[in-house]
PDB file of C-alpha atoms and ligand atoms in Angstrom:
ATOM      1  CA  MET D   8      17.130 -50.420  69.624  1.00  0.00           C
ATOM      2  CA  GLU D   9      17.398 -47.652  67.019  1.00  0.00           C
ATOM      3  CA  LYS D  10      20.841 -46.080  66.811  1.00  0.00           C
ATOM      4  CA  LYS D  11      19.961 -42.612  67.988  1.00  0.00           C
ATOM      5  CA  PRO D  12      20.789 -40.906  71.278  1.00  0.00           C
ATOM      6  CA  GLN D  13      18.178 -41.655  73.870  1.00  0.00           C
ATOM      7  CA  ILE D  14      17.499 -41.952  77.576  1.00  0.00           C
ATOM      8  CA  ILE D  15      17.065 -45.604  78.508  1.00  0.00           C
ATOM      9  CA  ASP D  16      14.877 -46.587  81.465  1.00  0.00           C
ATOM     10  CA  ILE D  17      16.870 -48.760  83.841  1.00  0.00           C
ATOM     11  CA  LYS D  18      14.790 -51.239  85.794  1.00  0.00           C
ATOM     12  CA  ASN D  19      14.783 -50.991  89.557  1.00  0.00           C
ATOM     13  CA  ILE D  20      13.273 -52.770  92.516  1.00  0.00           C
ATOM     14  CA  VAL D  21      12.849 -51.018  95.821  1.00  0.00           C
ATOM     15  CA  ASP D  22      12.123 -52.803  99.075  1.00  0.00           C
ATOM     16  CA  GLU D  23      12.724 -52.083 102.730  1.00  0.00           C
ATOM     17  CA  ARG D  24      16.456 -52.857 102.264  1.00  0.00           C
ATOM     18  CA  GLY D  25      16.953 -50.255  99.567  1.00  0.00           C
ATOM     19  CA  GLN D  26      17.093 -50.188  95.787  1.00  0.00           C
ATOM     20  CA  ILE D  27      18.600 -52.464  93.154  1.00  0.00           C
ATOM     21  CA  ASN D  28      19.040 -51.501  89.473  1.00  0.00           C
ATOM     22  CA  PHE D  29      19.870 -53.768  86.561  1.00  0.00           C
ATOM     23  CA  PHE D  30      20.128 -53.811  82.806  1.00  0.00           C
ATOM     24  CA  GLU D  31      20.831 -56.568  80.318  1.00  0.00           C
ATOM     25  CA  PHE D  32      22.231 -57.015  76.830  1.00  0.00           C
ATOM     26  CA  GLU D  33      19.505 -56.811  74.211  1.00  0.00           C
ATOM     27  CA  GLN D  34      16.859 -55.599  76.641  1.00  0.00           C
ATOM     28  CA  GLU D  35      18.211 -52.194  77.630  1.00  0.00           C
ATOM     29  CA  ILE D  36      21.625 -52.235  75.918  1.00  0.00           C
ATOM     30  CA  SER D  37      22.097 -53.068  72.238  1.00  0.00           C
ATOM     31  CA  PHE D  38      25.850 -53.759  72.263  1.00  0.00           C
ATOM     32  CA  LYS D  39      28.176 -56.115  74.090  1.00  0.00           C
ATOM     33  CA  ILE D  40      30.205 -54.316  76.744  1.00  0.00           C
ATOM     34  CA  GLU D  41      33.974 -54.476  76.126  1.00  0.00           C
ATOM     35  CA  ARG D  42      35.079 -51.793  78.591  1.00  0.00           C
ATOM     36  CA  VAL D  43      33.874 -49.941  81.665  1.00  0.00           C
ATOM     37  CA  TYR D  44      35.335 -46.672  82.939  1.00  0.00           C
ATOM     38  CA  TYR D  45      34.267 -43.970  85.327  1.00  0.00           C
ATOM     39  CA  ILE D  46      35.033 -40.309  85.763  1.00  0.00           C
ATOM     40  CA  SER D  47      34.967 -38.733  89.212  1.00  0.00           C
ATOM     41  CA  GLN D  48      36.063 -35.714  91.267  1.00  0.00           C
ATOM     42  CA  VAL D  49      35.384 -33.256  88.467  1.00  0.00           C
ATOM     43  CA  LEU D  50      35.842 -29.777  89.900  1.00  0.00           C
ATOM     44  CA  PRO D  51      33.382 -26.925  89.294  1.00  0.00           C
ATOM     45  CA  ASN D  52      34.145 -24.978  86.100  1.00  0.00           C
ATOM     46  CA  PHE D  53      35.538 -28.070  84.412  1.00  0.00           C
ATOM     47  CA  ASP D  54      33.685 -30.311  82.019  1.00  0.00           C
ATOM     48  CA  ARG D  55      34.658 -33.452  80.141  1.00  0.00           C
ATOM     49  CA  GLY D  56      34.307 -34.942  76.708  1.00  0.00           C
ATOM     50  CA  HIS D  57      34.777 -32.450  73.856  1.00  0.00           C
ATOM     51  CA  HIS D  58      35.300 -35.273  71.415  1.00  0.00           C
ATOM     52  CA  ALA D  59      33.412 -37.722  69.199  1.00  0.00           C
ATOM     53  CA  HIS D  60      33.905 -41.370  68.368  1.00  0.00           C
ATOM     54  CA  LYS D  61      33.936 -42.989  64.945  1.00  0.00           C
ATOM     55  CA  LYS D  62      32.637 -46.398  66.052  1.00  0.00           C
ATOM     56  CA  LEU D  63      32.307 -46.492  69.833  1.00  0.00           C
ATOM     57  CA  GLN D  64      28.842 -46.800  71.380  1.00  0.00           C
ATOM     58  CA  GLN D  65      28.299 -46.015  75.046  1.00  0.00           C
ATOM     59  CA  LEU D  66      25.773 -46.220  77.821  1.00  0.00           C
ATOM     60  CA  ILE D  67      26.324 -43.485  80.411  1.00  0.00           C
ATOM     61  CA  LEU D  68      25.036 -43.328  83.995  1.00  0.00           C
ATOM     62  CA  ALA D  69      25.278 -40.612  86.650  1.00  0.00           C
ATOM     63  CA  ILE D  70      25.949 -42.097  90.091  1.00  0.00           C
ATOM     64  CA  GLY D  71      25.268 -39.895  93.110  1.00  0.00           C
ATOM     65  CA  GLY D  72      24.277 -36.697  91.368  1.00  0.00           C
ATOM     66  CA  ILE D  73      23.377 -34.996  88.116  1.00  0.00           C
ATOM     67  CA  ILE D  74      25.227 -34.932  84.793  1.00  0.00           C
ATOM     68  CA  GLU D  75      24.076 -32.989  81.741  1.00  0.00           C
ATOM     69  CA  ILE D  76      25.314 -34.249  78.408  1.00  0.00           C
ATOM     70  CA  GLU D  77      25.166 -32.184  75.244  1.00  0.00           C
ATOM     71  CA  LEU D  78      25.191 -34.234  72.052  1.00  0.00           C
ATOM     72  CA  ASP D  79      25.867 -32.626  68.686  1.00  0.00           C
ATOM     73  CA  ASP D  80      25.408 -34.614  65.483  1.00  0.00           C
ATOM     74  CA  GLY D  81      27.599 -32.213  63.493  1.00  0.00           C
ATOM     75  CA  LEU D  82      24.696 -31.581  61.114  1.00  0.00           C
ATOM     76  CA  GLY D  83      23.106 -28.745  63.054  1.00  0.00           C
ATOM     77  CA  ASN D  84      21.273 -30.723  65.745  1.00  0.00           C
ATOM     78  CA  LYS D  85      22.216 -30.343  69.399  1.00  0.00           C
ATOM     79  CA  ASN D  86      20.355 -31.897  72.325  1.00  0.00           C
ATOM     80  CA  ILE D  87      20.936 -31.797  76.060  1.00  0.00           C
ATOM     81  CA  PHE D  88      20.170 -34.944  78.064  1.00  0.00           C
ATOM     82  CA  LYS D  89      19.921 -34.775  81.852  1.00  0.00           C
ATOM     83  CA  LEU D  90      20.906 -37.793  83.926  1.00  0.00           C
ATOM     84  CA  ASP D  91      19.426 -37.174  87.373  1.00  0.00           C
ATOM     85  CA  SER D  92      18.395 -40.659  88.478  1.00  0.00           C
ATOM     86  CA  LEU D  93      19.887 -44.136  88.831  1.00  0.00           C
ATOM     87  CA  ASN D  94      16.869 -45.296  86.827  1.00  0.00           C
ATOM     88  CA  LYS D  95      18.096 -43.522  83.689  1.00  0.00           C
ATOM     89  CA  ALA D  96      21.025 -44.025  81.348  1.00  0.00           C
ATOM     90  CA  LEU D  97      21.979 -42.294  78.127  1.00  0.00           C
ATOM     91  CA  PHE D  98      22.707 -44.318  75.014  1.00  0.00           C
ATOM     92  CA  VAL D  99      25.255 -42.523  72.835  1.00  0.00           C
ATOM     93  CA  PRO D 100      25.731 -43.956  69.339  1.00  0.00           C
ATOM     94  CA  ALA D 101      28.881 -43.395  67.298  1.00  0.00           C
ATOM     95  CA  GLY D 102      29.315 -40.033  65.604  1.00  0.00           C
ATOM     96  CA  TYR D 103      28.225 -37.524  68.254  1.00  0.00           C
ATOM     97  CA  TRP D 104      30.305 -34.709  69.688  1.00  0.00           C
ATOM     98  CA  ARG D 105      29.705 -34.722  73.442  1.00  0.00           C
ATOM     99  CA  VAL D 106      30.229 -32.332  76.338  1.00  0.00           C
ATOM    100  CA  LEU D 107      29.583 -33.598  79.870  1.00  0.00           C
ATOM    101  CA  LYS D 108      28.745 -31.134  82.647  1.00  0.00           C
ATOM    102  CA  PHE D 109      28.950 -32.418  86.197  1.00  0.00           C
ATOM    103  CA  GLY D 110      26.490 -31.087  88.792  1.00  0.00           C
ATOM    104  CA  SER D 111      28.885 -31.645  91.724  1.00  0.00           C
ATOM    105  CA  LYS D 112      32.309 -33.017  92.626  1.00  0.00           C
ATOM    106  CA  GLU D 113      30.607 -36.061  94.187  1.00  0.00           C
ATOM    107  CA  VAL D 114      28.864 -37.352  91.063  1.00  0.00           C
ATOM    108  CA  VAL D 115      30.511 -40.271  89.261  1.00  0.00           C
ATOM    109  CA  CYS D 116      30.071 -40.757  85.516  1.00  0.00           C
ATOM    110  CA  MET D 117      29.944 -44.497  84.816  1.00  0.00           C
ATOM    111  CA  VAL D 118      30.442 -45.487  81.187  1.00  0.00           C
ATOM    112  CA  PHE D 119      29.809 -48.862  79.550  1.00  0.00           C
ATOM    113  CA  ALA D 120      31.507 -48.993  76.162  1.00  0.00           C
ATOM    114  CA  SER D 121      31.268 -51.230  73.102  1.00  0.00           C
ATOM    115  CA  GLN D 122      35.021 -51.320  72.391  1.00  0.00           C
ATOM    116  CA  LYS D 123      38.346 -51.312  74.140  1.00  0.00           C
ATOM    117  CA  TYR D 124      40.242 -48.027  74.375  1.00  0.00           C
ATOM    118  CA  ASP D 125      41.523 -46.943  70.967  1.00  0.00           C
ATOM    119  CA  GLU D 126      42.807 -43.415  70.471  1.00  0.00           C
ATOM    120  CA  ASN D 127      42.297 -43.842  66.685  1.00  0.00           C
ATOM    121  CA  ASP D 128      38.543 -44.015  67.300  1.00  0.00           C
ATOM    122  CA  TYR D 129      38.536 -40.478  68.780  1.00  0.00           C
ATOM    123  CA  ILE D 130      37.941 -37.239  66.899  1.00  0.00           C
ATOM    124  CA  ARG D 131      39.222 -34.548  69.256  1.00  0.00           C
ATOM    125  CA  ASN D 132      39.044 -31.554  66.917  1.00  0.00           C
ATOM    126  CA  TYR D 133      35.591 -30.046  66.320  1.00  0.00           C
ATOM    127  CA  GLN D 134      36.359 -28.836  62.752  1.00  0.00           C
ATOM    128  CA  GLU D 135      37.648 -32.291  61.906  1.00  0.00           C
ATOM    129  CA  PHE D 136      34.423 -33.744  63.350  1.00  0.00           C
ATOM    130  CA  LEU D 137      32.299 -31.490  61.117  1.00  0.00           C
ATOM    131  CA  GLU D 138      34.325 -32.547  58.063  1.00  0.00           C
ATOM    132  CA  TYR D 139      34.010 -36.210  59.078  1.00  0.00           C
ATOM    133  CA  LYS D 140      30.208 -35.922  59.359  1.00  0.00           C
ATOM    134  CA  LYS D 141      29.930 -34.188  55.961  1.00  0.00           C
ATOM    135  CA  SER D 142      31.901 -36.903  54.186  1.00  0.00           C
TER     136      SER D 142
HETATM  137  P1  TYD I 216      39.755 -38.357  77.864  1.00  0.00           P
HETATM  138  O1  TYD I 216      39.225 -39.044  76.654  1.00  0.00           O
HETATM  139  O2  TYD I 216      40.468 -37.045  77.650  1.00  0.00           O
HETATM  140  O3  TYD I 216      38.597 -38.121  78.917  1.00  0.00           O
HETATM  141  P2  TYD I 216      37.098 -37.580  78.661  1.00  0.00           P
HETATM  142  O4  TYD I 216      36.257 -38.807  78.478  1.00  0.00           O
HETATM  143  O5  TYD I 216      36.708 -36.797  79.827  1.00  0.00           O
HETATM  144  O6  TYD I 216      37.141 -36.770  77.412  1.00  0.00           O
HETATM  145  O7  TYD I 216      40.710 -39.370  78.600  1.00  0.00           O
HETATM  146  C1  TYD I 216      41.650 -38.937  79.561  1.00  0.00           C
HETATM  147  C2  TYD I 216      42.873 -39.834  79.485  1.00  0.00           C
HETATM  148  O8  TYD I 216      42.546 -41.174  79.850  1.00  0.00           O
HETATM  149  C3  TYD I 216      43.484 -39.874  78.098  1.00  0.00           C
HETATM  150  O9  TYD I 216      44.898 -39.846  78.246  1.00  0.00           O
HETATM  151  C4  TYD I 216      43.087 -41.245  77.572  1.00  0.00           C
HETATM  152  C5  TYD I 216      42.968 -42.070  78.826  1.00  0.00           C
HETATM  153  N1  TYD I 216      42.001 -43.187  78.748  1.00  0.00           N
HETATM  154  C6  TYD I 216      42.449 -44.486  78.685  1.00  0.00           C
HETATM  155  O10 TYD I 216      43.664 -44.763  78.678  1.00  0.00           O
HETATM  156  N2  TYD I 216      41.519 -45.504  78.651  1.00  0.00           N
HETATM  157  C7  TYD I 216      40.188 -45.259  78.654  1.00  0.00           C
HETATM  158  O11 TYD I 216      39.366 -46.225  78.617  1.00  0.00           O
HETATM  159  C8  TYD I 216      39.728 -43.902  78.692  1.00  0.00           C
HETATM  160  C9  TYD I 216      38.254 -43.568  78.674  1.00  0.00           C
HETATM  161  C10 TYD I 216      40.667 -42.892  78.737  1.00  0.00           C
END
């Protein structure tokens, strides 16, 4: 998989009992998962993110609703990706400033990450991010 932000199709099978979704290392996800976290109960008028990562790669899913994710490469390119289905996930490579907008308080943002939590991997200041991307 090329290291650029992209919506990944998540396989699903539907039968009379309901739906099952699945993804696997190397098929749909290019990194080994070291950490899983999820964000929930985000109130209207709040969003999340507002940071970038130096090395961390992530696969992001919206469970039970819609999440819009703005990705900024710090070089003048911004794209908005809409997660509105359990059959879609967003691959976020390292080096993108992200803002996550939640469509409702009920939606859960499920994140599969390539590394354990490390505050040193975060860039939380946008100016610092722009400098980092220039260098
Ligand atoms: P933060 O990065 O601000 O959340 P968001 O992804 O919405 O920008 O994280 C909120 C707090 O949770 C912060 O104190 C760091 C902590 N945290 C961990 O301890 N481990 C984790 O895996 C994550 C994602 C966050």
